Amino acid sequence: MPSPLSIRRVVLYKHGVGYFERRGKVTGNETAHLDFKARDMNDVLKSMTVLDLNGGSVSAVSYDSTKPLEQLLSEATIRIPEHGSLTALLGQVKGARVRARVGAAQVEGAIVGLESLPVVQGEASVVRPFLTLLVGASLRTFDVLELGELEFLDEAVRKDLEFYLATVMSSYKKDSKRLSILTAGEGSRELFVSYVLESPVWKTSYRILLDEGKPPLLQGWALVDNTGDEDWVDVELSLIAGLPVSFVHDLYNPRYLRRPIVEVRSETGVAPVIPQEAHESAYEPVMDAEMDDSFGSQGAAPAASIMPMAAPAPAPRMRAKGGPMIGGGGRGMRETLEQSTAVTTLTKEVGDLFEYGVDRPVTVHRNQSALVPILHRPFEGRRVLLYNRSTREKNPMACIEFKNTTGLTLEGGPVTITEDETYVGEAMLDTLKPDDVRFVPYAVELSCTVSVEQDLEDGPVFRARLGRGTLIVEFFHQRRTKVLARNKAKRPQVLYVEHPRTGWELKDTAAPAETTDGFWRFKRELAPGASDTLTVTERTRGQRQYYLGNLGLEEVTFFLDSRFIDPRVAQALRDVVAMREKLSQVAQDIQRLNEERTQLFKDQERIRSNIDSLKSGASQRELVERFVTKLNAQEDRLESIGRELERLEQERTRLQTEANQRIESLSYEADL
């Protein structure tokens, strides 16, 4: 039977859920029914609230199980096949008491059985079903096809039949689950039910009307979708902006915990002992397969119930009223809009949530959507131009400098702009809190052209620092950007130039009209047919480093002439350069002596080889003595070279240490 609980209130959210309120009348212990899609059951069980508002009580809320159709039907005592349903049914309920109407007479009795008997019809014989009843103490047989009515008098049989038919009927709509609210009380009472379901996100769209000499007019519409299986007829509609926490949690499917199975210990009878063949056997209990499946199954019990919850706190509302936008014959569009879609909006913020409420009933049929007016107010704004080189290089964008003076939080959405009753463009509006300001670009302004020139140079050094053997000079990188704008329109225009902020600082430039996270906005007034040049100069710090250990006299002179260092530091650096020159001379001497020693080693090898090749004899002895004398002289020279190299190495170490100490000890800083 249809549910007496009709939808009275719908609240849609921006994070994909909807809050629904139902109200209806119940009488006595009447049970109210609601049908939901299977995928919605978790949300319903998580959020449902049920209240009897007139002194009655709600004992429980039961809902369809998750068992498959075949398993549910297997629990019924009655089976009705696809064909021969009447005869098959009567054959299964032997002993059931029935009341049969045969013609004008009624007969009560118990079903004995059903059999097929041949009946002669004309020249042919046909088989027809006959029902045998025990009426009093006698058996009576009736042609089933001649029975006008057959009423089951046994309550158990009637309930089994109703359960079977209801289960089969529910299978025709496999995605639907029935939820039954069991009430108790006296007389007629009002029942309140609320719950949360997954719902399409409501959307917003806006219209802006520009009129010369008048404040811009903003009209807002909400787009709502009814994807449910029930019409929303004259419901109270509210729309919530914000993102409260919401999630899906499985409450619908039954959960089972696997319990351990403890077997009953048993002892076998004592068998006679067989000599030489006594055996021991181990007893291993076997788990019952059917019992294991019953505990491991994820199927559900035939029915489950939830207890009623506390009543929800009423949500804040705002009121709005209006109708669709139309043109007014003989009147301006602005006047027509103000009359046809006049909306009185009352708002209230709760935390980060903001609610739009509609103060007139709303009707949205199933599988349909609707546009609902939520806003119709003038706001503070004007038409300006906005230039951003990365958006469009040659032309600025026509924009509305939008200040949210409506007093409402405006959800983001598309906006269509009309100027002098003519469509001029579209834009996207960001979410705006009261008094927020945004530029809303909606068209390219071809009547204004822009060109940009840019150059980069390094400025003079303004600071020099010397320490730890390194000279650091600091200067400014300077960037100059020239923006040339030409207004070819016949009306004056306000141009905002967006210049990117890259971490550089402004230098010798007028302060911007606005500063955002990523841009400076410079405001320019453009006269009709005139040109304007904006120069933006920026600078950032840069530095160069010089390692003093590699300097020459020319670099020292350059540093002194550039005032990077003073005369005292310059003289210390000249002393270091002199030490470096001495080090270079010592290194050359060491190299020369090493080359001489290497050559002496080669000559000695040659002389020894010649001595080994000489034979005995007077002349040979003289030559050997000559070679030996030369070897002795070379050995004396090698000893002298060794001593000189040792001295030079010590001198090089001393000079290197002294130069490093002099360099490390230098410290200087000057602002130029």
XYZ file of C-alpha atoms in Angstrom:
672
model
C 0.000 0.000 0.000
C 1.299 3.561 -0.588
C 3.163 5.208 2.256
C 1.245 7.851 4.254
C 4.570 9.612 4.862
C 5.050 12.234 2.165
C 8.170 14.342 1.644
C 7.678 17.743 3.278
C 11.197 19.197 3.410
C 14.378 18.733 1.337
C 17.795 20.165 2.214
C 20.497 19.727 -0.444
C 24.220 20.050 0.267
C 27.315 20.765 -1.794
C 29.089 17.544 -0.820
C 26.714 15.044 -2.398
C 24.007 14.343 0.198
C 20.472 15.480 0.833
C 18.472 15.726 4.058
C 14.810 14.670 3.742
C 11.893 15.107 6.141
C 8.634 13.165 5.868
C 5.388 13.561 7.797
C 2.159 11.616 7.754
C -0.748 10.253 9.758
C -0.906 6.803 11.336
C -3.772 5.277 13.293
C -3.528 2.841 16.211
C -0.792 0.280 15.690
C -0.539 0.950 11.985
C 2.751 0.183 10.229
C 4.147 2.774 7.821
C 6.252 1.616 4.877
C 9.052 3.351 2.956
C 10.925 2.014 -0.072
C 14.594 2.812 -0.706
C 17.205 1.749 -3.212
C 19.590 -0.867 -1.907
C 22.587 1.460 -2.289
C 20.867 4.046 -0.036
C 20.245 1.722 2.882
C 23.584 2.431 4.592
C 22.899 6.183 4.611
C 19.317 5.637 5.813
C 20.340 3.341 8.670
C 23.102 5.758 9.674
C 20.946 8.893 9.778
C 17.265 7.984 10.190
C 15.265 9.655 12.950
C 11.666 8.538 13.714
C 9.338 10.430 16.066
C 5.682 9.993 17.015
C 4.600 13.591 17.610
C 1.273 12.873 19.352
C 2.039 10.687 22.333
C 2.454 7.361 20.582
C 5.628 5.330 20.353
C 7.823 3.773 17.713
C 8.778 0.278 18.772
C 11.193 -0.582 15.957
C 11.991 -0.083 12.302
C 12.382 -3.296 10.330
C 13.786 -3.638 6.836
C 14.267 -6.241 4.139
C 17.114 -8.648 4.548
C 20.003 -9.021 2.169
C 19.360 -12.701 1.437
C 18.914 -13.643 -2.223
C 15.421 -14.445 -3.496
C 16.082 -18.171 -3.790
C 17.192 -18.391 -0.170
C 14.189 -16.398 1.065
C 11.748 -18.577 -0.878
C 13.414 -21.706 0.435
C 12.369 -20.652 3.953
C 8.687 -20.560 2.971
C 6.587 -23.717 3.406
C 4.747 -23.083 0.141
C 6.066 -23.406 -3.395
C 4.175 -22.031 -6.378
C 5.588 -23.011 -9.763
C 5.336 -20.916 -12.912
C 2.704 -23.232 -14.476
C -0.236 -24.986 -12.821
C -0.006 -22.647 -9.844
C -3.521 -23.287 -8.462
C -3.382 -27.057 -8.570
C 0.205 -27.062 -7.272
C -0.774 -24.812 -4.356
C -3.795 -26.882 -3.357
C -1.678 -30.012 -3.478
C 0.744 -28.541 -0.905
C -1.797 -27.476 1.744
C -3.441 -30.789 2.605
C -5.323 -30.524 5.868
C -5.840 -26.762 5.570
C -9.392 -25.614 6.297
C -11.029 -23.686 3.461
C -14.389 -22.178 2.596
C -15.436 -22.921 -0.978
C -18.278 -21.267 -2.908
C -19.924 -23.635 -5.389
C -22.639 -21.842 -7.275
C -24.769 -20.083 -4.653
C -23.815 -22.460 -1.820
C -20.795 -22.308 0.515
C -19.009 -25.370 1.857
C -16.405 -25.502 4.669
C -13.985 -28.358 5.075
C -10.400 -29.562 5.177
C -8.439 -30.252 1.998
C -7.860 -33.959 1.517
C -6.157 -33.825 -1.843
C -6.317 -32.975 -5.521
C -6.609 -35.413 -8.368
C -7.204 -35.319 -12.101
C -10.252 -37.181 -13.471
C -11.470 -37.625 -17.061
C -14.690 -35.837 -17.952
C -16.697 -36.514 -21.083
C -17.477 -33.397 -23.064
C -19.482 -34.244 -26.156
C -17.636 -36.897 -28.052
C -14.283 -36.135 -26.371
C -12.875 -36.834 -22.953
C -10.821 -34.205 -21.109
C -8.946 -34.404 -17.825
C -10.010 -31.846 -15.205
C -8.748 -31.229 -11.626
C -11.038 -32.164 -8.728
C -10.646 -31.034 -5.117
C -11.594 -33.434 -2.323
C -12.746 -31.890 0.955
C -13.544 -33.492 4.289
C -16.864 -31.894 5.154
C -17.977 -33.063 8.552
C -17.653 -36.845 8.393
C -18.027 -37.171 4.630
C -15.726 -36.654 1.665
C -16.990 -34.426 -1.121
C -15.357 -33.819 -4.492
C -15.642 -30.562 -6.441
C -14.545 -29.544 -9.886
C -11.871 -26.938 -9.270
C -12.849 -25.022 -12.385
C -16.392 -24.632 -11.059
C -15.324 -23.119 -7.715
C -16.291 -19.438 -7.603
C -14.183 -18.656 -4.496
C -11.791 -20.470 -2.184
C -10.951 -18.856 1.185
C -8.227 -20.161 3.496
C -9.448 -20.237 7.075
C -6.115 -21.206 8.681
C -4.116 -18.104 9.699
C -0.745 -19.868 9.334
C -1.458 -20.933 5.754
C -2.674 -17.455 4.858
C 0.451 -15.783 6.279
C 2.757 -18.223 4.478
C 0.986 -17.467 1.217
C 1.156 -13.706 1.783
C 4.880 -13.925 2.641
C 5.604 -15.949 -0.472
C 3.716 -13.566 -2.756
C 5.227 -10.451 -1.149
C 8.731 -11.876 -1.526
C 8.150 -12.693 -5.183
C 6.659 -9.245 -5.734
C 9.703 -7.534 -4.225
C 11.969 -9.428 -6.622
C 10.411 -7.609 -9.565
C 12.116 -4.451 -8.286
C 15.435 -5.912 -7.230
C 17.000 -2.568 -6.303
C 14.199 -1.647 -3.882
C 14.263 -2.406 -0.173
C 11.244 -1.896 2.055
C 11.559 -0.300 5.467
C 8.652 -0.720 7.885
C 8.046 1.592 10.851
C 6.169 -0.215 13.652
C 4.100 2.191 15.749
C 1.976 1.791 18.852
C -0.655 4.161 20.196
C -4.263 5.201 20.100
C -6.157 7.233 17.549
C -4.721 9.288 14.697
C -1.200 10.612 15.224
C 1.433 12.459 13.205
C 4.654 10.603 12.413
C 7.945 12.414 11.643
C 10.772 10.696 9.741
C 14.084 12.247 8.624
C 17.175 10.784 6.978
C 20.142 11.598 4.755
C 20.633 10.159 1.263
C 23.200 10.488 -1.482
C 21.931 13.256 -3.762
C 23.216 15.250 -6.727
C 25.122 18.400 -5.824
C 23.000 21.510 -6.279
C 24.430 24.093 -8.637
C 24.200 27.844 -9.058
C 24.071 30.168 -12.043
C 23.832 33.934 -12.145
C 22.676 36.765 -14.398
C 24.185 40.259 -14.247
C 22.376 43.180 -15.854
C 24.437 46.296 -16.620
C 22.661 49.621 -17.108
C 24.405 52.941 -17.657
C 24.002 55.137 -14.590
C 22.432 52.435 -12.405
C 23.945 49.867 -10.039
C 24.436 46.425 -11.626
C 21.697 43.912 -10.878
C 22.496 40.333 -9.813
C 20.042 37.473 -10.176
C 20.889 34.018 -8.794
C 19.331 30.654 -9.598
C 19.799 27.267 -7.978
C 19.674 24.113 -10.103
C 18.323 21.104 -8.206
C 17.888 17.531 -9.450
C 15.334 15.001 -8.235
C 16.819 11.633 -9.169
C 14.682 9.698 -6.689
C 11.628 7.544 -7.317
C 9.171 9.964 -5.739
C 7.887 13.401 -6.714
C 8.663 16.400 -4.546
C 5.275 18.070 -4.324
C 5.030 21.416 -2.514
C 8.135 20.708 -0.421
C 10.078 23.201 1.666
C 13.447 23.482 -0.092
C 16.722 24.623 1.461
C 20.176 24.729 -0.110
C 23.330 24.507 2.016
C 26.695 25.915 0.922
C 29.714 24.400 2.657
C 31.448 21.065 3.075
C 30.459 19.207 6.255
C 32.048 15.807 6.818
C 30.124 12.895 5.318
C 31.073 9.293 4.580
C 29.649 5.886 3.707
C 29.631 3.158 6.367
C 28.266 -0.348 5.823
C 25.456 -0.900 8.309
C 23.078 -2.782 6.028
C 24.975 -6.019 5.483
C 25.052 -8.296 8.561
C 28.430 -8.981 10.109
C 29.541 -12.274 11.565
C 32.465 -13.120 13.758
C 33.940 -16.560 13.338
C 33.747 -18.409 16.632
C 35.985 -21.311 17.604
C 34.447 -24.778 17.473
C 34.958 -26.839 20.617
C 34.408 -30.523 20.058
C 32.858 -32.809 22.680
C 35.440 -35.237 23.987
C 34.290 -38.827 23.834
C 35.834 -42.201 24.600
C 35.415 -45.323 22.526
C 34.490 -48.664 23.998
C 37.239 -50.969 25.182
C 38.081 -53.563 22.542
C 39.608 -56.949 23.325
C 43.400 -57.001 23.192
C 44.730 -59.038 20.304
C 48.101 -60.552 21.148
C 51.083 -59.131 19.121
C 48.692 -56.770 17.219
C 47.685 -54.059 19.692
C 47.332 -50.687 17.892
C 46.915 -47.053 18.956
C 44.686 -44.773 16.861
C 44.483 -40.944 17.059
C 41.050 -39.327 16.956
C 40.903 -36.095 14.878
C 37.557 -34.251 15.046
C 36.088 -33.267 11.680
C 34.402 -29.852 11.369
C 30.829 -30.013 10.206
C 30.677 -28.382 6.779
C 27.163 -27.014 7.149
C 27.933 -25.566 10.575
C 31.102 -23.897 9.227
C 29.219 -22.332 6.349
C 26.555 -20.993 8.644
C 29.097 -19.066 10.679
C 31.222 -17.909 7.744
C 28.338 -16.733 5.556
C 27.733 -13.059 4.940
C 24.018 -13.531 4.451
C 21.540 -11.701 6.614
C 18.814 -12.712 8.975
C 15.313 -12.501 7.528
C 14.665 -9.149 9.192
C 16.454 -6.567 11.262
C 15.393 -3.530 13.196
C 16.731 -0.209 14.403
C 15.525 1.812 17.350
C 14.211 5.352 16.925
C 16.644 8.216 17.378
C 16.472 11.658 18.908
C 14.849 14.494 16.980
C 17.248 16.659 14.900
C 17.831 20.276 15.704
C 16.059 22.534 13.212
C 18.417 23.870 10.557
C 18.631 27.633 10.011
C 16.708 28.927 7.036
C 16.706 31.889 4.742
C 13.742 32.924 2.696
C 13.646 33.699 -0.987
C 10.877 34.003 -3.495
C 10.667 34.706 -7.188
C 9.833 33.371 -10.607
C 11.565 32.745 -13.921
C 13.172 35.647 -15.806
C 11.035 36.968 -18.666
C 11.025 39.994 -20.956
C 8.584 42.791 -20.333
C 6.723 44.017 -23.362
C 6.884 47.780 -23.498
C 9.099 47.996 -20.371
C 12.844 47.704 -19.809
C 14.360 44.361 -18.882
C 15.522 45.729 -15.525
C 12.010 46.755 -14.469
C 10.591 43.463 -15.686
C 13.197 41.477 -13.763
C 12.632 43.433 -10.582
C 8.905 42.719 -10.715
C 8.851 39.120 -11.954
C 11.721 37.731 -9.865
C 11.582 39.862 -6.744
C 13.352 37.787 -4.109
C 13.434 38.608 -0.404
C 16.445 36.742 0.941
C 16.938 36.157 4.670
C 20.136 34.362 5.549
C 21.927 32.937 8.523
C 25.383 31.425 8.829
C 26.080 28.448 11.074
C 29.824 27.920 11.369
C 31.145 27.517 7.843
C 27.730 26.571 6.451
C 25.396 28.964 4.692
C 21.778 28.195 3.876
C 19.535 29.397 1.081
C 15.895 28.718 1.849
C 12.924 29.080 -0.498
C 9.869 30.549 1.237
C 7.329 29.152 -1.203
C 6.560 25.482 -1.878
C 8.602 23.847 -4.610
C 7.524 20.960 -6.833
C 10.056 18.825 -8.717
C 8.829 15.579 -10.243
C 10.891 12.395 -10.228
C 13.768 12.287 -12.723
C 13.363 16.002 -13.377
C 15.360 19.109 -12.475
C 14.353 22.651 -11.659
C 15.684 26.217 -11.612
C 14.817 27.952 -8.347
C 15.441 31.710 -7.849
C 17.457 32.437 -4.718
C 18.766 35.966 -5.250
C 17.722 39.232 -6.891
C 19.663 42.261 -5.670
C 21.724 45.216 -6.899
C 25.391 45.237 -5.961
C 28.343 47.607 -6.003
C 30.259 47.198 -9.237
C 31.328 48.790 -12.506
C 32.672 47.902 -15.907
C 36.500 48.050 -16.147
C 39.296 46.609 -18.269
C 41.835 44.114 -16.925
C 45.089 43.374 -18.759
C 47.142 40.279 -18.036
C 49.869 39.483 -20.535
C 49.704 35.726 -19.928
C 45.941 35.693 -20.572
C 45.937 37.733 -23.793
C 48.950 39.614 -25.100
C 47.370 42.277 -27.299
C 44.058 43.142 -25.628
C 42.638 43.508 -22.125
C 39.518 41.733 -20.906
C 36.263 43.548 -20.239
C 35.422 42.863 -16.580
C 33.006 43.686 -13.847
C 34.710 44.952 -10.716
C 32.384 43.001 -8.424
C 32.041 43.841 -4.735
C 29.673 41.513 -2.903
C 27.385 44.012 -1.196
C 24.402 41.629 -1.349
C 25.005 40.573 2.250
C 24.981 36.909 1.175
C 27.613 34.281 0.635
C 27.596 33.634 -3.122
C 28.397 30.133 -4.286
C 30.645 29.815 -7.328
C 28.998 29.256 -10.687
C 28.627 30.534 -14.261
C 27.333 34.054 -14.830
C 25.789 35.557 -17.956
C 26.204 39.309 -18.462
C 23.672 41.512 -20.254
C 24.379 45.163 -21.083
C 21.681 47.471 -22.416
C 19.422 44.431 -22.879
C 22.059 42.730 -25.064
C 24.051 39.600 -24.260
C 27.726 40.581 -24.001
C 29.505 37.574 -22.490
C 29.873 34.937 -19.815
C 32.189 34.289 -16.899
C 32.752 32.089 -13.852
C 32.075 33.556 -10.425
C 34.163 32.342 -7.496
C 32.665 31.759 -4.067
C 32.298 35.187 -2.487
C 31.830 36.071 1.141
C 30.133 39.384 1.977
C 32.259 42.421 0.975
C 34.713 40.301 -1.050
C 35.905 41.945 -4.289
C 36.575 40.096 -7.546
C 37.255 40.971 -11.159
C 34.844 39.011 -13.351
C 36.144 38.947 -16.974
C 33.480 38.229 -19.574
C 34.725 39.468 -23.001
C 37.821 40.574 -24.932
C 37.974 44.371 -25.308
C 39.053 44.813 -28.943
C 38.767 48.610 -28.772
C 41.862 48.727 -26.539
C 45.274 47.487 -27.621
C 48.317 46.900 -25.416
C 52.025 46.403 -26.188
C 54.785 45.508 -23.725
C 58.544 46.209 -23.818
C 60.985 44.848 -21.266
C 64.745 45.200 -20.625
C 67.095 43.860 -17.950
C 70.372 45.367 -16.699
C 72.725 45.178 -13.715
C 73.051 48.238 -11.508
C 76.203 49.503 -9.767
C 77.750 47.705 -6.803
C 76.399 49.091 -3.538
C 78.230 46.943 -0.992
C 81.556 45.074 -0.789
C 82.454 42.512 1.861
C 85.779 40.741 2.324
C 86.207 37.800 4.648
C 87.584 34.258 4.773
C 89.596 34.818 1.639
C 86.642 35.807 -0.541
C 85.570 39.225 -1.802
C 81.781 39.497 -2.276
C 80.303 42.491 -4.094
C 76.541 43.118 -4.049
C 74.529 44.931 -6.718
C 70.951 45.120 -8.065
C 69.495 43.361 -11.086
C 67.075 45.897 -12.523
C 64.107 45.104 -14.806
C 62.079 47.791 -16.546
C 58.699 46.999 -18.139
C 56.841 49.509 -20.316
C 53.131 48.919 -20.981
C 51.656 51.055 -23.761
C 47.834 51.081 -23.885
C 45.727 52.774 -26.559
C 41.994 53.357 -26.128
C 40.290 53.448 -29.535
C 36.783 53.566 -28.050
C 34.657 56.723 -27.919
C 34.168 56.475 -24.154
C 36.660 56.777 -21.306
C 37.735 53.510 -19.744
C 39.426 52.368 -16.562
C 42.275 49.933 -17.173
C 43.873 47.705 -14.538
C 47.258 46.266 -15.535
C 48.226 43.043 -13.742
C 51.987 42.766 -13.340
C 53.298 39.453 -11.935
C 55.000 39.451 -8.545
C 58.174 37.354 -8.799
C 59.897 38.336 -5.548
C 61.439 41.560 -6.939
C 60.746 44.928 -5.298
C 59.333 48.028 -6.955
C 61.743 50.931 -7.526
C 60.818 54.428 -8.694
C 57.294 53.230 -9.556
C 53.929 54.536 -8.367
C 52.247 52.335 -5.755
C 49.804 49.782 -7.231
C 46.082 50.235 -6.676
C 45.777 46.636 -5.465
C 48.094 43.817 -4.480
C 47.147 40.137 -4.758
C 49.096 36.987 -3.991
C 50.440 36.812 -7.540
C 50.085 40.297 -9.053
C 50.353 44.042 -8.637
C 47.382 45.850 -10.174
C 48.097 49.322 -11.528
C 45.130 51.551 -12.308
C 45.159 53.741 -15.420
C 42.554 56.207 -16.711
C 42.176 56.051 -20.499
C 40.573 58.992 -22.263
C 38.708 58.378 -25.566
C 41.209 57.911 -28.397
C 44.194 58.487 -26.080
C 47.290 56.461 -25.247
C 48.924 55.837 -21.903
C 52.323 54.466 -20.875
C 52.944 52.648 -17.606
C 56.551 52.006 -16.570
C 57.175 49.398 -13.886
C 60.733 49.243 -12.540
C 61.761 46.316 -10.346
C 65.013 45.288 -8.783
C 66.454 42.366 -6.867
C 69.777 41.749 -5.181
C 72.634 40.008 -6.965
C 76.268 39.278 -6.040
C 79.624 38.221 -7.469
C 82.437 36.420 -5.610
C 86.231 36.646 -6.107
C 88.686 34.222 -4.468
C 91.700 36.246 -3.332
C 94.133 33.403 -3.609
C 94.096 33.636 -7.418
C 94.374 37.426 -7.744
C 96.997 39.354 -9.713
C 98.102 42.949 -9.538
C 95.625 43.946 -12.255
C 92.657 42.663 -10.231
C 93.946 44.431 -7.103
C 94.178 47.666 -9.044
C 90.627 47.183 -10.400
C 89.207 46.532 -6.917
C 90.972 49.613 -5.569
C 89.791 51.832 -8.433
C 86.209 50.519 -8.005
C 86.394 51.243 -4.258
C 85.681 47.595 -3.454
C 88.698 47.763 -1.093
C 90.673 50.512 0.667
C 94.454 51.223 0.339
C 95.262 49.177 3.444
C 93.621 46.076 2.016
C 95.150 46.832 -1.391
C 98.690 46.898 0.101
C 98.008 43.636 1.943
C 96.828 42.087 -1.314
C 99.955 43.399 -3.114
C 102.083 41.697 -0.446
C 100.126 38.500 -1.045
C 100.708 38.849 -4.800
C 104.454 39.272 -4.121
C 104.402 36.119 -2.030
C 102.597 34.352 -4.853
C 105.351 35.481 -7.264
C 108.038 34.144 -4.886
C 106.098 30.907 -4.643
C 106.019 30.730 -8.404
C 109.832 31.274 -8.587
C 110.411 28.599 -5.916
C 108.171 26.212 -7.838
C 110.177 26.862 -11.019
C 113.478 26.189 -9.175
C 112.090 22.955 -7.747
C 110.979 21.882 -11.200
C 114.414 22.731 -12.692
C 116.292 20.747 -10.002
C 113.951 17.768 -10.397
C 114.583 17.753 -14.147
C 118.385 17.934 -13.569
C 118.257 15.052 -11.106
C 116.227 12.965 -13.498
C 118.812 13.563 -16.244
C 121.663 12.576 -13.881
C 119.867 9.299 -13.102
C 119.632 8.530 -16.818
C 123.385 9.300 -17.361
C 124.372 7.069 -14.469
C 122.368 4.191 -15.918
C 124.134 4.668 -19.267
C 127.614 4.796 -17.622
C 127.000 1.665 -15.556
C 125.841 -0.158 -18.646
C 129.069 0.820 -20.465
C 131.218 -0.319 -17.535
C 129.541 -3.730 -17.518
C 130.228 -4.142 -21.246
C 133.996 -3.383 -20.999
C 136.552 -6.273 -21.021
C 139.845 -6.620 -19.175
C 142.939 -4.844 -20.492
C 145.048 -1.709 -19.869
C 143.006 0.517 -22.163
C 139.790 -0.798 -20.753
C 140.887 -0.030 -17.216
C 141.585 3.590 -18.061
C 138.102 3.953 -19.508
C 136.547 2.341 -16.447
C 138.428 4.707 -14.154
C 137.168 7.643 -16.263
C 133.541 6.433 -15.926
C 133.957 5.904 -12.184
C 135.312 9.431 -11.738
C 132.314 10.844 -13.607
C 129.909 8.768 -11.502
C 131.473 10.123 -8.316
C 131.030 13.696 -9.526
C 127.372 13.014 -10.409
C 126.740 11.542 -6.972
C 128.132 14.698 -5.382
C 125.771 16.769 -7.530
C 122.783 14.569 -6.621
C 123.493 15.093 -2.941
C 123.676 18.838 -3.508
C 120.383 18.798 -5.455
C 118.698 16.850 -2.630
C 119.762 19.445 -0.084
C 118.608 22.308 -2.315
C 115.213 20.651 -2.965
C 114.682 20.173 0.756
C 115.413 23.864 1.346
C 113.114 24.954 -1.478
C 110.259 22.774 -0.235
C 110.520 24.324 3.204
C 110.553 27.786 1.625
C 107.484 26.969 -0.470
C 105.593 25.692 2.579
C 106.514 28.801 4.548
C 105.437 31.162 1.782
C 102.177 29.275 1.173
C 101.299 29.282 4.883
C 102.136 32.964 5.256
C 100.080 33.903 2.171
C 97.052 31.913 3.380
C 97.269 33.466 6.834
C 97.486 36.962 5.359
C 94.454 36.283 3.135
C 92.364 34.757 5.921
C 93.189 37.616 8.266
C 91.838 40.252 5.884
C 88.404 41.648 6.747
C 86.675 44.609 5.148
C 83.145 45.905 4.464
C 81.985 49.076 2.767
C 78.721 50.549 1.493
C 79.259 52.254 -1.838
